[in-house]
Amino acid sequence: MLASINRNLLKSVMLADGAFSLMAGAGLVVFSGQVASLAGPAVSSGIVMAVGMFLLGWGIFHLASARPSHPAENAVCFAIAGDAAWVVGSAAILLVARDGLSAVGIAAIAVAAVAVFDIMLLKMAGLHRQRAATA
């Protein structure tokens, strides 16, 4: 299995990101009220629902982009830019709205931002490998 991941890191990361985004998005949509109450008074169930809906679309985009044997470079660059925006947005939320977040909300946003940053780095490494293989 690891040999398969190493052979096509970019495709594997895009598939994994797509699958995780779909699961997380579905969970946020279904449990939006409960997640909002855990996250703190600044977070409404509507916000959680919107993030969940976004993640459902993000997951579909990733799965569709990962279908070819080598994901299209423009789709991967878009995904990397989206990941970077997520990390910057998370940092902004933690700086601006932390007083309205619970400890659970702060931890969830911080952990998600670190995970997205790590996935972004894997996408960048995979894109670099794909470019080197086709050069």
mmCIF file of C-alpha atoms in Angstrom:
data_model
loop_
_atom_site.group_PDB
_atom_site.id
_atom_site.type_symbol
_atom_site.label_atom_id
_atom_site.label_comp_id
_atom_site.label_asym_id
_atom_site.label_seq_id
_atom_site.Cartn_x
_atom_site.Cartn_y
_atom_site.Cartn_z
ATOM 1 C CA MET A 1 0.000 0.000 0.000
ATOM 2 C CA LEU A 2 2.780 2.456 0.865
ATOM 3 C CA ALA A 3 4.439 1.706 -2.466
ATOM 4 C CA SER A 4 1.214 2.712 -4.210
ATOM 5 C CA ILE A 5 1.034 5.965 -2.244
ATOM 6 C CA ASN A 6 4.672 6.737 -3.025
ATOM 7 C CA ARG A 7 4.095 6.009 -6.718
ATOM 8 C CA ASN A 8 1.400 8.635 -6.972
ATOM 9 C CA LEU A 9 1.491 10.790 -3.861
ATOM 10 C CA LEU A 10 -0.570 13.572 -5.395
ATOM 11 C CA LYS A 11 -3.458 11.331 -6.441
ATOM 12 C CA SER A 12 -3.451 9.633 -3.023
ATOM 13 C CA VAL A 13 -3.502 12.944 -1.144
ATOM 14 C CA MET A 14 -6.277 14.349 -3.332
ATOM 15 C CA LEU A 15 -8.365 11.188 -2.794
ATOM 16 C CA ALA A 16 -7.763 11.208 0.960
ATOM 17 C CA ASP A 17 -8.577 14.914 1.237
ATOM 18 C CA GLY A 18 -11.752 14.369 -0.776
ATOM 19 C CA ALA A 19 -12.917 11.451 1.346
ATOM 20 C CA PHE A 20 -12.138 13.198 4.627
ATOM 21 C CA SER A 21 -13.799 16.428 3.486
ATOM 22 C CA LEU A 22 -16.970 14.535 2.567
ATOM 23 C CA MET A 23 -17.082 12.761 5.936
ATOM 24 C CA ALA A 24 -16.323 15.916 7.927
ATOM 25 C CA GLY A 25 -18.811 17.946 5.896
ATOM 26 C CA ALA A 26 -21.562 15.387 6.400
ATOM 27 C CA GLY A 27 -20.839 15.280 10.123
ATOM 28 C CA LEU A 28 -20.970 19.058 10.426
ATOM 29 C CA VAL A 29 -24.242 19.246 8.494
ATOM 30 C CA VAL A 30 -25.909 16.490 10.523
ATOM 31 C CA PHE A 31 -24.614 17.651 13.904
ATOM 32 C CA SER A 32 -24.456 21.412 13.276
ATOM 33 C CA GLY A 33 -26.388 22.319 16.422
ATOM 34 C CA GLN A 34 -24.303 20.155 18.714
ATOM 35 C CA VAL A 35 -21.009 21.294 17.171
ATOM 36 C CA ALA A 36 -22.047 24.950 17.453
ATOM 37 C CA SER A 37 -22.900 24.572 21.134
ATOM 38 C CA LEU A 38 -19.511 22.974 21.792
ATOM 39 C CA ALA A 39 -17.596 25.608 19.811
ATOM 40 C CA GLY A 40 -18.801 28.610 21.774
ATOM 41 C CA PRO A 41 -21.281 31.495 21.683
ATOM 42 C CA ALA A 42 -19.719 33.113 18.592
ATOM 43 C CA VAL A 43 -20.527 30.031 16.499
ATOM 44 C CA SER A 44 -24.082 29.503 15.289
ATOM 45 C CA SER A 45 -25.477 26.298 13.857
ATOM 46 C CA GLY A 46 -25.862 28.167 10.553
ATOM 47 C CA ILE A 47 -22.125 28.830 10.417
ATOM 48 C CA VAL A 48 -21.371 25.184 11.151
ATOM 49 C CA MET A 49 -23.905 24.109 8.511
ATOM 50 C CA ALA A 50 -22.298 26.451 5.948
ATOM 51 C CA VAL A 51 -18.831 25.064 6.676
ATOM 52 C CA GLY A 52 -20.216 21.543 6.340
ATOM 53 C CA MET A 53 -21.832 22.337 2.993
ATOM 54 C CA PHE A 54 -18.593 23.902 1.780
ATOM 55 C CA LEU A 55 -16.667 20.783 2.804
ATOM 56 C CA LEU A 56 -19.104 18.574 0.896
ATOM 57 C CA GLY A 57 -18.391 20.566 -2.263
ATOM 58 C CA TRP A 58 -14.663 20.635 -1.499
ATOM 59 C CA GLY A 59 -14.671 16.860 -1.115
ATOM 60 C CA ILE A 60 -16.485 16.327 -4.414
ATOM 61 C CA PHE A 61 -14.004 18.656 -6.145
ATOM 62 C CA HIS A 62 -11.053 16.678 -4.748
ATOM 63 C CA LEU A 63 -12.493 13.289 -5.680
ATOM 64 C CA ALA A 64 -13.294 14.491 -9.200
ATOM 65 C CA SER A 65 -9.821 16.021 -9.558
ATOM 66 C CA ALA A 66 -8.187 12.773 -8.433
ATOM 67 C CA ARG A 67 -9.961 10.584 -11.014
ATOM 68 C CA PRO A 68 -7.282 10.861 -13.735
ATOM 69 C CA SER A 69 -4.053 8.944 -13.160
ATOM 70 C CA HIS A 70 -2.317 12.312 -12.767
ATOM 71 C CA PRO A 71 -4.473 15.125 -11.350
ATOM 72 C CA ALA A 72 -4.542 18.299 -13.447
ATOM 73 C CA GLU A 73 -2.018 20.866 -12.303
ATOM 74 C CA ASN A 74 -4.511 23.747 -12.300
ATOM 75 C CA ALA A 75 -6.908 21.800 -10.056
ATOM 76 C CA VAL A 76 -4.096 20.985 -7.641
ATOM 77 C CA CYS A 77 -2.933 24.615 -7.575
ATOM 78 C CA PHE A 78 -6.526 25.663 -6.817
ATOM 79 C CA ALA A 79 -6.662 23.094 -3.990
ATOM 80 C CA ILE A 80 -3.360 24.352 -2.574
ATOM 81 C CA ALA A 81 -4.622 27.953 -2.699
ATOM 82 C CA GLY A 82 -7.839 26.876 -0.977
ATOM 83 C CA ASP A 83 -5.880 25.113 1.749
ATOM 84 C CA ALA A 84 -3.723 28.213 2.265
ATOM 85 C CA ALA A 85 -6.850 30.375 2.513
ATOM 86 C CA TRP A 86 -8.309 27.955 5.094
ATOM 87 C CA VAL A 87 -5.170 28.196 7.245
ATOM 88 C CA VAL A 88 -5.048 32.008 7.043
ATOM 89 C CA GLY A 89 -8.781 32.237 7.738
ATOM 90 C CA SER A 90 -8.439 29.939 10.734
ATOM 91 C CA ALA A 91 -5.631 32.082 12.149
ATOM 92 C CA ALA A 92 -7.748 35.205 11.641
ATOM 93 C CA ILE A 93 -10.710 33.624 13.440
ATOM 94 C CA LEU A 94 -8.494 32.587 16.340
ATOM 95 C CA LEU A 95 -7.102 36.122 16.611
ATOM 96 C CA VAL A 96 -10.351 38.047 16.176
ATOM 97 C CA ALA A 97 -13.053 35.831 17.671
ATOM 98 C CA ARG A 98 -11.270 33.808 20.318
ATOM 99 C CA ASP A 99 -13.228 35.485 23.124
ATOM 100 C CA GLY A 100 -16.431 34.040 21.647
ATOM 101 C CA LEU A 101 -14.998 30.538 21.338
ATOM 102 C CA SER A 102 -14.829 27.817 23.949
ATOM 103 C CA ALA A 103 -11.603 25.921 24.598
ATOM 104 C CA VAL A 104 -13.050 23.116 22.459
ATOM 105 C CA GLY A 105 -13.779 25.582 19.639
ATOM 106 C CA ILE A 106 -10.278 27.039 19.771
ATOM 107 C CA ALA A 107 -8.706 23.581 19.816
ATOM 108 C CA ALA A 108 -10.877 22.333 16.948
ATOM 109 C CA ILE A 109 -10.023 25.308 14.727
ATOM 110 C CA ALA A 110 -6.313 25.079 15.565
ATOM 111 C CA VAL A 111 -6.097 21.312 14.992
ATOM 112 C CA ALA A 112 -8.005 21.588 11.714
ATOM 113 C CA ALA A 113 -5.692 24.388 10.536
ATOM 114 C CA VAL A 114 -2.589 22.315 11.308
ATOM 115 C CA ALA A 115 -4.075 19.298 9.518
ATOM 116 C CA VAL A 116 -4.994 21.383 6.457
ATOM 117 C CA PHE A 117 -1.493 22.894 6.430
ATOM 118 C CA ASP A 118 0.040 19.409 6.506
ATOM 119 C CA ILE A 119 -2.213 18.225 3.671
ATOM 120 C CA MET A 120 -1.276 21.347 1.707
ATOM 121 C CA LEU A 121 2.420 20.501 2.103
ATOM 122 C CA LEU A 122 1.760 16.951 0.876
ATOM 123 C CA LYS A 123 -0.077 18.340 -2.163
ATOM 124 C CA MET A 124 2.865 20.628 -2.880
ATOM 125 C CA ALA A 125 5.313 17.713 -2.604
ATOM 126 C CA GLY A 126 3.104 15.562 -4.818
ATOM 127 C CA LEU A 127 2.814 18.315 -7.419
ATOM 128 C CA HIS A 128 6.593 18.725 -7.383
ATOM 129 C CA ARG A 129 7.010 14.975 -7.955
ATOM 130 C CA GLN A 130 4.445 14.986 -10.753
ATOM 131 C CA ARG A 131 6.178 17.910 -12.480
ATOM 132 C CA ALA A 132 9.573 16.213 -12.150
ATOM 133 C CA ALA A 133 8.203 12.959 -13.575
ATOM 134 C CA THR A 134 6.771 14.683 -16.643
ATOM 135 C CA ALA A 135 9.792 16.925 -17.286
#
